[in-house]
XYZ file of C-alpha atoms in Angstrom:
79
model
C -0.229 0.000 0.024
C 1.564 3.360 -1.341
C 1.098 6.391 0.210
C -1.163 9.370 -1.257
C -1.064 13.204 -1.703
C -4.488 14.900 -1.149
C -5.850 18.244 -1.717
C -3.808 20.524 0.427
C -1.081 19.938 -1.973
C -3.006 21.767 -4.832
C -2.735 24.828 -2.846
C 0.832 24.527 -1.302
C 2.939 22.380 -4.069
C 5.900 23.045 -1.670
C 7.906 20.047 -3.024
C 10.115 18.900 0.431
C 8.650 15.251 -0.336
C 10.475 14.916 -3.732
C 13.822 15.637 -2.167
C 13.539 13.229 0.378
C 12.384 10.345 -1.440
C 15.218 7.407 -1.795
C 13.133 5.762 -4.473
C 12.242 8.891 -6.652
C 8.555 7.587 -6.760
C 6.934 11.353 -6.540
C 6.105 13.308 -9.971
C 5.079 16.336 -10.358
C 1.971 17.101 -12.104
C 0.106 20.315 -13.164
C -1.448 21.207 -9.880
C 0.030 19.555 -7.311
C 2.420 15.720 -6.758
C 1.850 12.662 -6.768
C 3.617 9.040 -5.883
C 3.652 6.327 -8.195
C 2.159 3.115 -6.088
C 4.027 0.479 -8.115
C 7.908 2.414 -6.827
C 6.934 3.723 -2.971
C 8.339 1.668 -0.571
C 6.058 3.251 2.394
C 8.964 4.203 3.974
C 6.922 7.627 5.168
C 10.192 10.107 4.858
C 7.436 12.399 2.433
C 4.943 11.970 4.808
C 7.343 13.293 7.606
C 8.347 16.542 5.810
C 5.279 17.672 4.330
C 4.569 21.469 5.323
C 0.999 21.095 4.954
C 0.473 17.207 5.797
C -1.252 16.290 2.091
C 0.394 13.098 2.487
C -1.562 9.716 4.093
C -1.043 6.083 3.779
C -3.726 5.406 1.317
C -6.140 3.150 4.322
C -5.688 6.751 6.435
C -6.618 8.657 3.734
C -9.670 11.090 5.096
C -13.030 10.506 3.239
C -13.727 13.826 2.314
C -9.920 13.196 0.167
C -10.874 9.550 -1.165
C -11.099 11.416 -4.670
C -7.410 11.761 -4.398
C -6.818 7.847 -4.373
C -8.331 7.831 -7.987
C -6.504 10.907 -9.268
C -3.328 9.366 -8.055
C -3.782 6.232 -10.092
C -5.470 7.985 -13.078
C -2.179 10.085 -13.475
C 0.330 7.494 -13.594
C -1.932 4.960 -16.121
C -2.066 7.893 -18.023
C 1.507 8.015 -18.573
């Protein structure tokens, strides 16, 4: 199970997560960053440095943010 980036990233798009990811699984999209679930090793480094607390384990994404699980999958399916 990978991490998922949710709505607070849309306003911030800070990028600290990209800098600390040991496997380079975070990619920049037009409006926010996305985590490739096939590459993510669930280390949690990205979650710890996110200044807007926009990163969650997939099974811990708040109910109001569940649409971002599908948006993340779609981002990598379209690549």
